Amino acid sequence: MKIKLLLLLALTAAGCTKKIDVNFPDQTSKPVLNLLMVKDSLMEARVTLSGYMNKSNDFPAVENAVVKLYEDGIFREEMTRLTKDEKVVYISTVKVRTGVTYRVTAAIPGYPEAEGSDVVPEPANAGEIKLKLIPTNGFYPKANITVELHDRAGEKNYYRIRLLNAYKFDSNEGPREYRYAFKFTSGDPRDVIFGTKDRYEFFTDDAYFDGQRAKFIFVSGATGDFRRVMVEVTTLTYNSYNYLFSAFMAHEKNDDPLAEKVIVFNNIVHGLGVVGGATKQEYIVTP
């Protein structure tokens, strides 16, 4: 049976979503628990049911779930149901910390209790991050953005990098900042996964630079304004990395009839989705 799995792909409080066709073995409706835990932020979980879509072409939200949070095996609280951006979410009252194992359970009447757990990784050790404009005869400028990571030795580390324009402006509520991600390509000719196609995200682990300095060069001409660019470096766990990367690859390949379909990673017991940890760092660069 072919179903659609709702994926939380942006590590922001607002949260962006994408719908991706994913092939699963024939199965009845299951709970879907999605929670990406970001260091120093409140937890925000979504609980839905797979198997059928509502009139909005979305999985129906579960409004009567009991969502519980545990820290290092000890019950901490029952998360509060709220409506945010017209979506039902379950919010914690405590902020996420590193060094803690979090387990989240979702009880839905008529279904086995779904649960998932993960830790939150330490921040990445970033080195030089800079932006350099590239001369061009085109209407829009291009830029090289260099990101250096100092990897911690003796442990498996996972990273995601995004580039965003960060505009500051005045509003009736005071100074505000508007951000939007823009596309870029990898400048490394050895990058066989990402190649020369424009993408919004870059994923890597430290398989080839454990305990070393790694420098990544990205090339972008997808925006007409490089006056203020935010480089977002996110450290991921095994669970969050595999979930986000497989979702990324599914989005890239599952519309290609000649490509092998990608199954999105799942670490939920008695359900689908993910509970994963992440630590996000933001750096502003200018020409």
Short mmCIF file of C-alpha atoms in Angstrom, two decimals:
data_model
loop_
_atom_site.label_atom_id
_atom_site.label_comp_id
_atom_site.label_asym_id
_atom_site.label_seq_id
_atom_site.Cartn_x
_atom_site.Cartn_y
_atom_site.Cartn_z
CA MET A 1 0.00 0.00 0.00
CA LYS A 2 1.29 3.46 -0.87
CA ILE A 3 0.79 6.13 1.75
CA LYS A 4 2.12 9.63 2.39
CA LEU A 5 4.31 10.33 5.37
CA LEU A 6 4.33 13.86 6.79
CA LEU A 7 7.93 14.99 7.30
CA LEU A 8 9.14 17.82 9.54
CA LEU A 9 12.15 18.98 7.58
CA ALA A 10 12.99 22.35 9.04
CA LEU A 11 14.47 22.67 12.51
CA THR A 12 12.58 25.79 13.42
CA ALA A 13 9.85 26.52 15.89
CA ALA A 14 7.39 27.27 13.09
CA GLY A 15 8.37 24.09 11.20
CA CYS A 16 7.97 23.62 7.45
CA THR A 17 6.48 20.44 6.06
CA LYS A 18 6.77 18.49 2.84
CA LYS A 19 4.65 15.57 1.67
CA ILE A 20 6.67 12.77 0.12
CA ASP A 21 5.39 9.53 -1.40
CA VAL A 22 6.90 6.64 0.52
CA ASN A 23 6.37 2.93 -0.18
CA PHE A 24 5.60 0.84 2.89
CA PRO A 25 4.49 -2.79 3.13
CA ASP A 26 0.74 -3.26 3.23
CA GLN A 27 -0.48 -2.19 6.65
CA THR A 28 -3.41 -0.61 8.40
CA SER A 29 -3.46 2.90 9.84
CA LYS A 30 -0.68 3.58 12.33
CA PRO A 31 0.18 6.42 14.71
CA VAL A 32 2.71 8.90 13.31
CA LEU A 33 4.85 10.70 15.91
CA ASN A 34 7.19 13.43 14.68
CA LEU A 35 9.46 15.34 17.05
CA LEU A 36 12.80 16.95 16.25
CA MET A 37 14.27 18.18 19.54
CA VAL A 38 16.48 21.26 19.15
CA LYS A 39 18.85 22.33 21.93
CA ASP A 40 17.58 25.25 24.06
CA SER A 41 14.09 25.08 22.49
CA LEU A 42 10.75 23.76 23.68
CA MET A 43 9.67 20.43 22.24
CA GLU A 44 6.90 20.51 19.64
CA ALA A 45 5.46 17.14 18.63
CA ARG A 46 2.91 16.29 15.96
CA VAL A 47 0.70 13.21 16.28
CA THR A 48 -1.25 12.03 13.24
CA LEU A 49 -2.59 8.81 11.72
CA SER A 50 -1.28 7.25 8.51
CA GLY A 51 -3.28 5.37 5.93
CA TYR A 52 -5.80 7.94 4.76
CA MET A 53 -5.92 11.67 4.03
CA ASN A 54 -8.38 14.34 5.10
CA LYS A 55 -9.98 16.98 2.86
CA SER A 56 -6.82 19.11 3.08
CA ASN A 57 -4.76 16.24 1.60
CA ASP A 58 -3.03 15.84 4.94
CA PHE A 59 -2.87 13.17 7.60
CA PRO A 60 -5.58 13.85 10.18
CA ALA A 61 -4.20 15.25 13.42
CA VAL A 62 -4.97 13.35 16.61
CA GLU A 63 -6.49 15.81 19.05
CA ASN A 64 -7.06 13.44 21.96
CA ALA A 65 -3.61 11.86 22.23
CA VAL A 66 -1.85 11.68 25.57
CA VAL A 67 1.78 12.66 24.91
CA LYS A 68 4.22 12.09 27.76
CA LEU A 69 7.83 13.18 28.14
CA TYR A 70 10.52 11.27 30.06
CA GLU A 71 14.05 12.45 30.94
CA ASP A 72 16.63 9.71 31.55
CA GLY A 73 13.80 7.26 32.17
CA ILE A 74 11.96 9.48 34.68
CA PHE A 75 8.50 10.89 33.87
CA ARG A 76 8.69 14.66 33.49
CA GLU A 77 5.35 15.90 32.18
CA GLU A 78 2.35 15.42 29.94
CA MET A 79 2.80 17.70 26.94
CA THR A 80 0.09 20.32 26.28
CA ARG A 81 -2.08 20.28 23.16
CA LEU A 82 -2.16 23.57 21.24
CA THR A 83 -3.23 24.79 17.82
CA LYS A 84 -0.35 26.52 16.05
CA ASP A 85 -0.46 27.75 12.45
CA GLU A 86 -3.73 25.81 12.07
CA LYS A 87 -2.04 22.56 13.11
CA VAL A 88 -2.50 20.58 16.32
CA VAL A 89 0.80 20.20 18.17
CA TYR A 90 1.88 19.03 21.62
CA ILE A 91 4.24 21.39 23.44
CA SER A 92 6.59 20.82 26.39
CA THR A 93 7.20 23.35 29.16
CA VAL A 94 10.89 22.49 29.49
CA LYS A 95 13.70 23.31 27.08
CA VAL A 96 15.87 20.66 25.49
CA ARG A 97 19.32 20.04 27.00
CA THR A 98 22.36 18.07 25.90
CA GLY A 99 23.46 15.07 27.94
CA VAL A 100 19.88 13.91 28.52
CA THR A 101 18.06 10.96 26.94
CA TYR A 102 14.51 11.96 26.08
CA ARG A 103 11.71 9.48 25.50
CA VAL A 104 8.31 10.56 24.19
CA THR A 105 5.19 8.38 24.14
CA ALA A 106 1.90 9.01 22.35
CA ALA A 107 -1.21 7.13 23.48
CA ILE A 108 -4.13 7.16 21.02
CA PRO A 109 -7.40 5.36 21.85
CA GLY A 110 -7.60 2.09 19.92
CA TYR A 111 -3.88 1.90 19.04
CA PRO A 112 -0.77 0.58 20.78
CA GLU A 113 1.22 3.31 22.47
CA ALA A 114 3.81 4.75 20.07
CA GLU A 115 7.17 5.88 21.39
CA GLY A 116 10.61 7.08 20.37
CA SER A 117 13.75 8.28 22.12
CA ASP A 118 16.99 10.10 21.41
CA VAL A 119 19.63 12.37 22.89
CA VAL A 120 20.66 15.89 21.83
CA PRO A 121 24.21 16.26 20.45
CA GLU A 122 26.82 18.79 21.50
CA PRO A 123 27.26 21.83 19.21
CA ALA A 124 29.57 21.60 16.23
CA ASN A 125 33.04 23.13 16.49
CA ALA A 126 32.99 25.60 13.61
CA GLY A 127 36.11 27.21 12.23
CA GLU A 128 36.38 29.81 9.46
CA ILE A 129 33.09 30.78 7.84
CA LYS A 130 33.23 33.40 5.09
CA LEU A 131 31.55 34.66 1.94
CA LYS A 132 33.26 35.85 -1.24
CA LEU A 133 31.50 37.35 -4.24
CA ILE A 134 32.33 35.87 -7.66
CA PRO A 135 32.67 38.21 -10.68
CA THR A 136 30.01 37.42 -13.27
CA ASN A 137 28.58 38.89 -16.46
CA GLY A 138 25.10 37.83 -15.45
CA PHE A 139 22.39 39.98 -13.90
CA TYR A 140 22.63 38.28 -10.52
CA PRO A 141 25.88 37.96 -8.56
CA LYS A 142 27.31 34.66 -7.41
CA ALA A 143 29.13 33.83 -4.21
CA ASN A 144 31.40 31.23 -2.64
CA ILE A 145 30.51 30.42 0.96
CA THR A 146 33.22 28.57 2.89
CA VAL A 147 32.32 26.57 6.01
CA GLU A 148 34.99 24.90 8.13
CA LEU A 149 34.21 22.26 10.75
CA HIS A 150 36.56 21.00 13.47
CA ASP A 151 35.35 17.46 14.04
CA ARG A 152 35.57 15.83 17.47
CA ALA A 153 37.72 12.69 17.37
CA GLY A 154 36.63 9.26 18.50
CA GLU A 155 32.88 9.73 18.01
CA LYS A 156 30.48 9.58 15.09
CA ASN A 157 29.24 13.04 14.12
CA TYR A 158 26.57 14.08 11.64
CA TYR A 159 25.97 17.53 10.13
CA ARG A 160 23.50 19.49 8.03
CA ILE A 161 24.29 22.88 6.47
CA ARG A 162 21.79 25.39 5.06
CA LEU A 163 22.23 28.92 3.68
CA LEU A 164 19.64 31.64 4.29
CA ASN A 165 19.15 35.28 3.46
CA ALA A 166 18.52 37.18 6.69
CA TYR A 167 16.81 40.52 6.18
CA LYS A 168 16.33 42.98 9.04
CA PHE A 169 13.43 45.42 8.90
CA ASP A 170 11.30 47.61 11.16
CA SER A 171 7.69 46.72 11.89
CA ASN A 172 4.92 47.96 14.15
CA GLU A 173 6.13 45.41 16.73
CA GLY A 174 9.73 46.65 16.49
CA PRO A 175 12.81 45.34 14.66
CA ARG A 176 12.20 42.03 12.91
CA GLU A 177 14.22 39.56 10.87
CA TYR A 178 12.96 37.65 7.85
CA ARG A 179 14.81 34.55 6.71
CA TYR A 180 14.51 32.33 3.68
CA ALA A 181 16.71 29.49 2.50
CA PHE A 182 18.32 29.65 -0.92
CA LYS A 183 19.82 27.02 -3.19
CA PHE A 184 23.49 26.23 -3.62
CA THR A 185 25.79 23.61 -5.11
CA SER A 186 28.73 21.81 -3.57
CA GLY A 187 32.09 23.07 -4.81
CA ASP A 188 33.76 19.71 -4.23
CA PRO A 189 34.14 17.77 -7.54
CA ARG A 190 34.31 14.54 -5.51
CA ASP A 191 30.79 15.08 -4.20
CA VAL A 192 28.99 12.35 -6.10
CA ILE A 193 25.82 12.56 -3.96
CA PHE A 194 25.08 16.25 -4.36
CA GLY A 195 26.94 16.92 -7.63
CA THR A 196 26.21 20.18 -9.42
CA LYS A 197 22.45 20.34 -8.85
CA ASP A 198 21.12 23.25 -6.79
CA ARG A 199 19.79 22.15 -3.42
CA TYR A 200 18.66 23.73 -0.16
CA GLU A 201 20.50 21.34 2.18
CA PHE A 202 23.89 19.67 2.48
CA PHE A 203 24.36 16.56 4.63
CA THR A 204 27.58 14.86 5.69
CA ASP A 205 29.02 12.65 8.39
CA ASP A 206 32.65 12.53 9.53
CA ALA A 207 33.53 9.20 7.90
CA TYR A 208 36.40 10.82 5.97
CA PHE A 209 37.49 13.50 8.46
CA ASP A 210 37.09 12.04 11.95
CA GLY A 211 38.94 14.30 14.38
CA GLN A 212 40.16 16.59 11.59
CA ARG A 213 39.32 19.94 10.04
CA ALA A 214 36.98 19.74 7.06
CA LYS A 215 36.39 22.67 4.71
CA PHE A 216 33.31 22.85 2.49
CA ILE A 217 32.88 25.38 -0.31
CA PHE A 218 29.38 26.10 -1.61
CA VAL A 219 28.54 28.09 -4.74
CA SER A 220 25.29 30.00 -5.12
CA GLY A 221 23.75 32.28 -7.68
CA ALA A 222 20.20 31.56 -6.60
CA THR A 223 19.72 34.85 -4.76
CA GLY A 224 20.23 38.39 -5.92
CA ASP A 225 21.31 39.61 -2.52
CA PHE A 226 24.36 38.46 -0.55
CA ARG A 227 24.53 41.47 1.76
CA ARG A 228 23.66 39.42 4.83
CA VAL A 229 23.77 35.63 4.69
CA MET A 230 23.11 33.27 7.58
CA VAL A 231 25.01 29.97 7.60
CA GLU A 232 23.08 27.39 9.61
CA VAL A 233 25.17 24.48 10.91
CA THR A 234 23.15 21.73 12.60
CA THR A 235 24.70 18.84 14.49
CA LEU A 236 22.51 15.74 14.28
CA THR A 237 22.24 12.37 15.96
CA TYR A 238 22.13 9.06 14.09
CA ASN A 239 18.31 9.14 14.25
CA SER A 240 17.73 12.72 13.13
CA TYR A 241 20.44 12.51 10.43
CA ASN A 242 19.03 9.35 8.87
CA TYR A 243 15.48 10.68 9.02
CA LEU A 244 16.26 14.07 7.47
CA PHE A 245 18.72 12.71 4.91
CA SER A 246 16.43 9.89 3.77
CA ALA A 247 13.55 12.39 3.51
CA PHE A 248 15.82 14.64 1.44
CA MET A 249 16.77 11.75 -0.85
CA ALA A 250 13.12 10.66 -1.16
CA HIS A 251 12.20 14.17 -2.25
CA GLU A 252 15.04 14.04 -4.81
CA LYS A 253 14.39 10.57 -6.23
CA ASN A 254 10.85 9.40 -5.61
CA ASP A 255 9.45 11.44 -8.50
CA ASP A 256 11.98 9.81 -10.85
CA PRO A 257 10.38 6.72 -12.43
CA LEU A 258 13.82 5.26 -13.16
CA ALA A 259 15.22 5.67 -9.64
CA GLU A 260 14.88 3.16 -6.83
CA LYS A 261 12.35 4.39 -4.29
CA VAL A 262 13.78 5.68 -1.01
CA ILE A 263 12.26 4.49 2.28
CA VAL A 264 12.27 7.23 4.89
CA PHE A 265 14.01 6.29 8.15
CA ASN A 266 11.76 5.57 11.12
CA ASN A 267 12.60 5.01 14.81
CA ILE A 268 9.11 4.92 16.31
CA VAL A 269 8.03 1.77 18.13
CA HIS A 270 4.41 0.81 17.26
CA GLY A 271 4.19 3.61 14.71
CA LEU A 272 5.93 5.76 12.12
CA GLY A 273 7.96 8.97 12.24
CA VAL A 274 10.92 10.05 14.31
CA VAL A 275 12.06 11.35 17.67
CA GLY A 276 15.46 12.87 17.00
CA GLY A 277 17.88 15.36 18.54
CA ALA A 278 19.69 18.32 16.98
CA THR A 279 21.75 21.36 17.93
CA LYS A 280 21.59 24.34 15.60
CA GLN A 281 24.13 27.16 15.29
CA GLU A 282 23.78 30.30 13.15
CA TYR A 283 26.55 32.49 11.74
CA ILE A 284 26.11 35.77 9.85
CA VAL A 285 28.54 36.43 6.98
CA THR A 286 28.83 39.41 4.65
CA PRO A 287 31.01 40.11 1.60
#
